[in-house]
Coordinates of C-alpha atoms and ligand atoms in Angstrom, one line a residue:
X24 CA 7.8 18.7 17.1
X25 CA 5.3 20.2 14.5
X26 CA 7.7 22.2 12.8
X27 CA 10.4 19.5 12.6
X28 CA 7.8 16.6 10.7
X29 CA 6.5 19.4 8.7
X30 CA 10.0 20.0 7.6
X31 CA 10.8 16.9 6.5
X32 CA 7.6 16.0 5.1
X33 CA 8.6 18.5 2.4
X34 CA 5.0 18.6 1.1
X35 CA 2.5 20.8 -0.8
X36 CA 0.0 21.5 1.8
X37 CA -1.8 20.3 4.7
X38 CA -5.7 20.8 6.0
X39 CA -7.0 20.1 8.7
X40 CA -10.4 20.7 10.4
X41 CA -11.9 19.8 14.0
X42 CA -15.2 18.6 13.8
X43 CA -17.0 20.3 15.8
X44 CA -19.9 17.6 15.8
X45 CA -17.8 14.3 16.7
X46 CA -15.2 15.4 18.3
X47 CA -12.8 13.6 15.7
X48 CA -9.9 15.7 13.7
X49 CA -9.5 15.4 9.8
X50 CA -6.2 15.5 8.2
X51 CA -5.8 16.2 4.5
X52 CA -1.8 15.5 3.5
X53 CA -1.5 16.6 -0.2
X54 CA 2.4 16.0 -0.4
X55 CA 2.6 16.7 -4.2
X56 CA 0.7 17.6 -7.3
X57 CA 3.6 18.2 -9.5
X58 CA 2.9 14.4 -11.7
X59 CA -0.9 15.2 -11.2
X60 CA -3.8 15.3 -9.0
X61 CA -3.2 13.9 -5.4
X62 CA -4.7 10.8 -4.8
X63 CA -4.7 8.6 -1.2
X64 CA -7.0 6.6 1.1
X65 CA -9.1 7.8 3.5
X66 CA -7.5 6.1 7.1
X67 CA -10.1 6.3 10.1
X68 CA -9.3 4.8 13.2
X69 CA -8.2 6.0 16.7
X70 CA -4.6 7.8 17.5
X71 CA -3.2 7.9 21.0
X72 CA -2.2 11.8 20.1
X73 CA -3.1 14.5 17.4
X74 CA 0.5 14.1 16.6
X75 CA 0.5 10.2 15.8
X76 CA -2.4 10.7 13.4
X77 CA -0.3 13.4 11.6
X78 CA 2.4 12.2 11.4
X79 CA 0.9 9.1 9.8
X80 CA -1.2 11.0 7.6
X81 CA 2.7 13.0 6.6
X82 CA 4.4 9.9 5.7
X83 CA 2.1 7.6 3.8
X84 CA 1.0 10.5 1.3
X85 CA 5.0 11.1 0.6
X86 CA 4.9 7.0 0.2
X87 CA 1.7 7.8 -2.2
X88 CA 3.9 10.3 -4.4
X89 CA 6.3 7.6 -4.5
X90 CA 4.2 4.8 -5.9
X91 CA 2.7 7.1 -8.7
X92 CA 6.2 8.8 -9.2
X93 CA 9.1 5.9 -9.0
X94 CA 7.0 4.0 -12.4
X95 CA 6.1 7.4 -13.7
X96 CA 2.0 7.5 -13.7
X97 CA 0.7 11.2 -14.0
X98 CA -0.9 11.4 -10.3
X99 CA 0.4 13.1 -7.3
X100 CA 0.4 11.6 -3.7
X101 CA -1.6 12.4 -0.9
X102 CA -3.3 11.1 2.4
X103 CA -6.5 11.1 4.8
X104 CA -6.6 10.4 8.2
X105 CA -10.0 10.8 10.2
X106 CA -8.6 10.4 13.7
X107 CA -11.9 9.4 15.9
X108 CA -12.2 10.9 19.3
X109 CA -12.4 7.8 22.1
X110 CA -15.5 6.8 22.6
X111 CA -17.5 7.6 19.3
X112 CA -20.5 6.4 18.7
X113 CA -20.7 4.0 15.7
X114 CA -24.2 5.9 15.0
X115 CA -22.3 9.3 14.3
X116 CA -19.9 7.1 11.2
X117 CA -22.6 8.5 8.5
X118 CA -22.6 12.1 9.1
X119 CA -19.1 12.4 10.2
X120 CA -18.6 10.6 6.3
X121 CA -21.0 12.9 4.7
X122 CA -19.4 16.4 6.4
X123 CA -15.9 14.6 5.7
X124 CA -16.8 14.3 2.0
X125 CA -17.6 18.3 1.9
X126 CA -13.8 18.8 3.1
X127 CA -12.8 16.4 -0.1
X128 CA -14.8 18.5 -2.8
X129 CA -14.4 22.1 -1.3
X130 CA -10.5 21.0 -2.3
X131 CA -12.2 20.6 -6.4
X132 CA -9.9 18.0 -7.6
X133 CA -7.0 18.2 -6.1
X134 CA -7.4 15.5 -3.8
X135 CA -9.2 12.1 -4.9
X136 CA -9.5 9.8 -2.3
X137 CA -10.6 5.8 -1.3
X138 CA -10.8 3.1 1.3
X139 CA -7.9 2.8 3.3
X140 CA -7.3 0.8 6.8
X141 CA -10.7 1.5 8.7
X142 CA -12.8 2.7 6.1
X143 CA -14.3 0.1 3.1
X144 CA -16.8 0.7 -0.1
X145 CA -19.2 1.2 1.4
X146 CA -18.0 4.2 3.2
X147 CA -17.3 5.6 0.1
X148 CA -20.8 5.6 -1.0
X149 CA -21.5 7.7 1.9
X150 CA -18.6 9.8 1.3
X151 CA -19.8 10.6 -2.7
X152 CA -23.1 11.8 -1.6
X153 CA -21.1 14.8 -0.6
X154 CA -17.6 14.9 -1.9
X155 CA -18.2 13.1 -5.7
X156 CA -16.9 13.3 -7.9
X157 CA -13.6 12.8 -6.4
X158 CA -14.3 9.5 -4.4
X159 CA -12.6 6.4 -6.0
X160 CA -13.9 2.9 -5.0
X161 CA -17.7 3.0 -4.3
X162 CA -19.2 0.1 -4.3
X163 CA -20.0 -1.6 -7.7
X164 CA -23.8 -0.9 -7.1
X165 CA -23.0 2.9 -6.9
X166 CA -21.0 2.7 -9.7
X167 CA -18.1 2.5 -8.5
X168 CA -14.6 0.3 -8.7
X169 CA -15.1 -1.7 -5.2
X170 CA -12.6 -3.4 -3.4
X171 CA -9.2 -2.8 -4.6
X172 CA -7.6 -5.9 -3.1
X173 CA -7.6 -8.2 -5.7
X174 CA -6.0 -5.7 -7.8
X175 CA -3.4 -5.2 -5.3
X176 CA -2.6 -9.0 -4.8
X177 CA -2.4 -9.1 -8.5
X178 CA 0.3 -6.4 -8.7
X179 CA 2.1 -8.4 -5.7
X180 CA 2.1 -11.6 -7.9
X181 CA 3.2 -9.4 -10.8
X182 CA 6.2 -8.2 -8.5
X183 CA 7.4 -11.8 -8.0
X184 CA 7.6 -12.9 -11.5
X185 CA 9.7 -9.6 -12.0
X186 CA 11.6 -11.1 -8.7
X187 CA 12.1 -14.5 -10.4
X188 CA 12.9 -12.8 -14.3
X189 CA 15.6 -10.9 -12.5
X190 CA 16.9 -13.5 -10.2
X191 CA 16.3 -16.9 -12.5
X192 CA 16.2 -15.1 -15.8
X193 CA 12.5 -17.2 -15.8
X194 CA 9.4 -15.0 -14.5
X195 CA 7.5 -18.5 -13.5
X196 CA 6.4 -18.9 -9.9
X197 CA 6.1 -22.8 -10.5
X198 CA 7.6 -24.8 -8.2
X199 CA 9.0 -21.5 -6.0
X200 CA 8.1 -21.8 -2.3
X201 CA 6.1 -18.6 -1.4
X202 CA 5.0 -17.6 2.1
X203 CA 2.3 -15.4 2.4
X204 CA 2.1 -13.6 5.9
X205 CA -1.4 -12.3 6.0
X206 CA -4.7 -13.6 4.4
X207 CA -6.9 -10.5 4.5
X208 CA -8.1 -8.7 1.7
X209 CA -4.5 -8.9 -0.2
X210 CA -2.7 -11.9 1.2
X211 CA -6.2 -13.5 0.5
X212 CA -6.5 -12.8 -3.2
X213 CA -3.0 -13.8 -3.2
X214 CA -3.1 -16.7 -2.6
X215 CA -5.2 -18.4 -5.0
X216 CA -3.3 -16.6 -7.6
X217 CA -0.3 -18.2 -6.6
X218 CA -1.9 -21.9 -6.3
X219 CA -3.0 -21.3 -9.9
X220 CA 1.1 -20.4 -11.0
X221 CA 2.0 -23.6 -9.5
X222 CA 3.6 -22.0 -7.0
X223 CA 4.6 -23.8 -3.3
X224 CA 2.4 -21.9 -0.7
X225 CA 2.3 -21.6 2.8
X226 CA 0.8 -18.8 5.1
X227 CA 0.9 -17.7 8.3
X228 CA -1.9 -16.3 10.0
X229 CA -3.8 -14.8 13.6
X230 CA -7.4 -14.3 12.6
X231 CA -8.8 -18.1 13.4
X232 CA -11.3 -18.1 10.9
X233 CA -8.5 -17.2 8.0
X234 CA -6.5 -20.2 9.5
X235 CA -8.7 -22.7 9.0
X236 CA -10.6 -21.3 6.1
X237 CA -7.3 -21.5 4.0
X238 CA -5.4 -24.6 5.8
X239 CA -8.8 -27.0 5.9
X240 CA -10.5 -26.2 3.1
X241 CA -8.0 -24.6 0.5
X242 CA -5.4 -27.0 1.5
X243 CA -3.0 -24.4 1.8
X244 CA 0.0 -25.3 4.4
X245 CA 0.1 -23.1 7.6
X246 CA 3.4 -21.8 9.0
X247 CA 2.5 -20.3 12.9
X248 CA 2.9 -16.2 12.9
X249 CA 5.9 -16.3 14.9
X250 CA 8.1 -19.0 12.8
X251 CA 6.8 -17.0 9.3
X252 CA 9.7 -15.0 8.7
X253 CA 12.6 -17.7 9.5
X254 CA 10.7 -19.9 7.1
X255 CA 13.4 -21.4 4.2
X256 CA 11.4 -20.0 1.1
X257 CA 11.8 -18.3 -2.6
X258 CA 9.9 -15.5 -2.3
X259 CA 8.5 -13.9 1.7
X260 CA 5.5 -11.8 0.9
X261 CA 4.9 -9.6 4.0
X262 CA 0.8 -8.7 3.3
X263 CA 0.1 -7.9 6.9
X264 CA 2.0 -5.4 9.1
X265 CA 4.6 -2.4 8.4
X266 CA 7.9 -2.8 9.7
X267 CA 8.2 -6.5 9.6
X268 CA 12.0 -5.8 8.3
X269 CA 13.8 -4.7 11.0
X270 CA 18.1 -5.4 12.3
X271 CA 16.4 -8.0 14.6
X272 CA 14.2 -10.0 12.2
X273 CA 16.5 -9.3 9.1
X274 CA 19.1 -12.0 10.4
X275 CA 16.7 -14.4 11.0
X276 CA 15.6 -14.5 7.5
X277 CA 15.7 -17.6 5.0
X278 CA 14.4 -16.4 2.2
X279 CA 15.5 -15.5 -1.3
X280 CA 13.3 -12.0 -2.0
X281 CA 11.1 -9.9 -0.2
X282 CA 8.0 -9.0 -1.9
X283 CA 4.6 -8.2 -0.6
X284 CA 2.1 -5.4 0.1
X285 CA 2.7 -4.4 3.6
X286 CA 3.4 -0.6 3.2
X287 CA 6.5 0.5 5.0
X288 CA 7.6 -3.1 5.4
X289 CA 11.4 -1.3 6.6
X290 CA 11.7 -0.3 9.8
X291 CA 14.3 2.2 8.7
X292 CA 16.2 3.0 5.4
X293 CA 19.3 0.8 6.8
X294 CA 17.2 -1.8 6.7
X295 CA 17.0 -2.2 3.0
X296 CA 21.4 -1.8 3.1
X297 CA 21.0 -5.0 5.8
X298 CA 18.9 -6.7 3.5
X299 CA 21.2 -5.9 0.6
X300 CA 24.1 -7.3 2.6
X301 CA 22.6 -10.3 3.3
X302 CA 22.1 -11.0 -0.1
X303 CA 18.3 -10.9 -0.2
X304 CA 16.6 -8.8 -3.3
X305 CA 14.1 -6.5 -1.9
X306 CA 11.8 -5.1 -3.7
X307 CA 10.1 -1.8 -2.7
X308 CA 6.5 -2.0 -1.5
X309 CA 4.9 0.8 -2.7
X310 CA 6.2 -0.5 -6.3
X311 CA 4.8 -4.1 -5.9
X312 CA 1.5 -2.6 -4.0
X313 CA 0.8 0.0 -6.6
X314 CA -1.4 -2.4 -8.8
X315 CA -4.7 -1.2 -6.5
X316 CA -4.2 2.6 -6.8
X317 CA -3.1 1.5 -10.6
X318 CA -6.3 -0.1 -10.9
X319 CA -8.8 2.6 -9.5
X320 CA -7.5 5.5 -11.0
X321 CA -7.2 3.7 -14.5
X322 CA -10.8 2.3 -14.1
X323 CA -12.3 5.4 -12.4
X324 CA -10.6 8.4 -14.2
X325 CA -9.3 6.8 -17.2
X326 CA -12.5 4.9 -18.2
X327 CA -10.4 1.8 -18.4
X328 CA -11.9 -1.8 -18.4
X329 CA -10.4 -4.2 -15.8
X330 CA -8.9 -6.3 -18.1
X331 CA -6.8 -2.8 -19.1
X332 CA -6.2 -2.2 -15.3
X333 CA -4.5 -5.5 -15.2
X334 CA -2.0 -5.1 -18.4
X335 CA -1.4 -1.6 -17.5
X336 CA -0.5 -3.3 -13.8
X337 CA 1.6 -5.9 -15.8
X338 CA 3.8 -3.4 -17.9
X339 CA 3.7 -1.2 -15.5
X340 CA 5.1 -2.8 -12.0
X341 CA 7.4 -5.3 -14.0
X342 CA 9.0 -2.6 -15.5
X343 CA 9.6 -0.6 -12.3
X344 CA 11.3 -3.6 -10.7
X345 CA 13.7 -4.5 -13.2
X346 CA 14.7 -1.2 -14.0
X347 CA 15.2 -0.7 -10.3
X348 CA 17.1 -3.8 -10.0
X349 CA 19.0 -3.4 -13.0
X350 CA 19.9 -0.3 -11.5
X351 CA 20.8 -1.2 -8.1
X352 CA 23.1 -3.7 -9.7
X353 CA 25.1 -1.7 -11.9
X354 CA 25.3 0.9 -9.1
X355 CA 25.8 -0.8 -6.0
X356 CA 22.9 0.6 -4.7
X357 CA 19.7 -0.8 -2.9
X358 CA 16.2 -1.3 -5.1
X359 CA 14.9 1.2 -2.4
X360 CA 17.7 3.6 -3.6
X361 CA 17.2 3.3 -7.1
X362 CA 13.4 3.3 -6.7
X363 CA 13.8 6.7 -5.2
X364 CA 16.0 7.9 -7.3
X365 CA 13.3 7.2 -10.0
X366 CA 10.7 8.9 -8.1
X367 CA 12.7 11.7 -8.0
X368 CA 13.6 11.6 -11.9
X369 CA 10.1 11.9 -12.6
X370 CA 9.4 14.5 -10.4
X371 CA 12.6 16.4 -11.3
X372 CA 11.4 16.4 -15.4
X373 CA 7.7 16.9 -14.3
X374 CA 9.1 20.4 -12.6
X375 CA 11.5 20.9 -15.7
X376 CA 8.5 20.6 -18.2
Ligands
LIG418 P1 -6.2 -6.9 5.9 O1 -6.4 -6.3 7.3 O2 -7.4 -7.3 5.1 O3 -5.3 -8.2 6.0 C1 -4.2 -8.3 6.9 C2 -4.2 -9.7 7.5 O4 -3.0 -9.9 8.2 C3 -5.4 -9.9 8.5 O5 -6.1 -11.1 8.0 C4 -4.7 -10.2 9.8 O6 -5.4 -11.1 10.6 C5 -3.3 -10.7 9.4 N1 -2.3 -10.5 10.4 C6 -2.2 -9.5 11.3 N2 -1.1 -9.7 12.0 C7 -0.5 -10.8 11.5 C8 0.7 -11.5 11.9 N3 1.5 -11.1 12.9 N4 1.1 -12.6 11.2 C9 0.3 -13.0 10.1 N5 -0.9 -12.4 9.8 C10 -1.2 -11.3 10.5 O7 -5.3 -5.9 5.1 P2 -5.1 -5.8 3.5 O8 -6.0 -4.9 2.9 O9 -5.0 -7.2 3.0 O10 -3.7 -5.1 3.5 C11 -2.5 -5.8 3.9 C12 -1.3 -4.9 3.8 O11 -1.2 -4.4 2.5 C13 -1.5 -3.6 4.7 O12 -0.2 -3.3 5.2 C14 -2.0 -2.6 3.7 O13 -1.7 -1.3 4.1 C15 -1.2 -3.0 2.5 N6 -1.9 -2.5 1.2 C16 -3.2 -2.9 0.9 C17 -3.8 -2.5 -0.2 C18 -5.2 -3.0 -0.6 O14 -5.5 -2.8 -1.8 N7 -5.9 -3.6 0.3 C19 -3.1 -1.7 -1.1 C20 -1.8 -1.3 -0.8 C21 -1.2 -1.7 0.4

């Protein structure tokens, strides 16, 4: 099993270290430094098997190489995964942090890292006070970028005005009915941004205290989890779970365009051919998610000002899409073809140069 998802990770390098102290096993995925330094979150949570937490680690830093590489920013792709033993002991999180950042700077810049699912800013203050300066996304009293969400849910709006240019030849969002599945950190930011376009909302939700923050006192109209993705919309943003687009939900869909910053919103590649043949534009996830890792790295290694982040975010993911859609037309081929296809241009001339 090892050797087969090794070989068809086809990446650079892999680390990994048991430690000793916790009990918990760290996973380093650098799939490529060809565009640039690696960069990836830092995932912490509990596997059922040393296998499932590398083989997660494997496949979100390829999708990492892809979101730098299919718009062509100079960073490479890479991923963390701190798989925690059953049973740890919340009081071990800080030193586990501190001996995980060591792992981050013994690797001196080739990996930069932030918050991923299970870890938040504030873990990445305790990871800089051993593994700076390659730790993205401390909090703003450290100095830091914070929260990339908001950055994220304004690349996902971003995403659907390219959606709306390419399928309206108009990039507004005013009037289109939008439904957001997920208000967390993303889906959350979203959603405002949306109201403020003039765009139709609705949401669906599970966490009660989302539901009724949003539905009573935003005013924004709820749609029940299980009837979000046969709701008759414009646009279905997916900002919750992976896989959501699958050959059993695909036929149930009623919408016009997929966009949203689930990653790994597919089930399988087929699934972006099903969506194709059912006439709905798809477009990729790690394009219209990008605008977070766009964000950090601009703000935090670039010295850009968050006002830059966003037009960089602007011109950036905008571009990607139509391209890729442009492409996909012409061709016959998905979005998520053409998107790789991209990726792999870059990384084809960045081997080339
Ligand atoms: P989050 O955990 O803050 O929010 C997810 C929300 O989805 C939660 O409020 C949860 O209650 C809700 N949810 C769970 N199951 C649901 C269901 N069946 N129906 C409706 N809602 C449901 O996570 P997030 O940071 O907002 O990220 C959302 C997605 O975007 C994830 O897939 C994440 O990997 C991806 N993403 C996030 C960022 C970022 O900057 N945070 C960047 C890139 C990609």
């Amino acid at each position: 099993m090892f050797d087969s998802v090794l070989r068809d990770w086809e990446g650079e390098s892999l680390v990994i270290h048991r430690d000793v102290p916790s009990g918990a096993w760290i996973l380093i995925a650098i799939h490529s430094t060809r565009l640039g330094p690696a960069a990836g979150g830092t995932r912490m949570k509990q596997y059922p098997a040393v296998e499932d937490a590398l083989c997660d680690a494997l496949r979100l830093s390829k999708g990492m190489t892809l979101k730098f590489a299919a718009p062509g920013l100079p960073y490479g792709g890479a991923k963390a995964v701190i798989m925690l033993p059953d049973g740890f002991e919340p009081g071990g999180r800080r030193e586990l942090l501190r001996r995980y950042g060591e792992h981050v700077k013994a690797l001196r810049g080739v990996f930069y890292t932030g918050p991923d699912f299970g870890t938040t800013p504030n873990d990445m203050d305790v990871i800089a006070e051993t593994g700076s300066p390659y730790i993205f996304c401390r909090t703003p009293e450290a100095g830091g970028a914070g929260d990339p969400g908001p950055y994220t849910a304004f690349g996902v709006l971003t995403g659907m005005r390219a959606v709306c240019e390419h399928l309206h030849g108009d990039a507004s969002l005013a009037s289109r009915r939008v439904l957001v599945q997920g208000a967390g950190d993303v889906g959350g930011a979203l959603i405002p941004l949306l109201v403020a376009e003039g765009a139709q909302v609705v949401f669906s939700e599970v966490d009660d205290r989302l539901i009724r923050y949003f539905r009573d006192e935003v005013g924004v109209e709820f749609v029940p989890a299980e009837d979000a993705l046969g709701d008759e919309c414009d646009i279905l943003a997916p900002c919750a779970l992976g896989g959501v687009l699958d050959e059993t939900t695909i036929p149930r869909l009623r919408c016009a365009a997929v966009a949203g910053s689930a990653n790994n919103q597919l089930g399988s590649r087929e699934d972006a051919e099903r969506l194709r043949a059912r006439g709905i534009l798809y477009a990729p996830d790690y394009i219209v998610n990008a605008g977070g890792a766009m964000a950090i790295t601009s703000l935090e290694m670039r010295g850009g000002t968050p006002e830059g982040a966003r037009d960089e975010i602007a011109t950036y993911v905008r571009r990607a899409l139509l391209r890729m859609f442009e492409v996909a037309d012409r061709e016959g081929i998905t979005p998520d073809g053409a998107a790789l296809r991209m990726a792999e241009e870059h990384l084809a001339g960045a081997v080339a140069a």
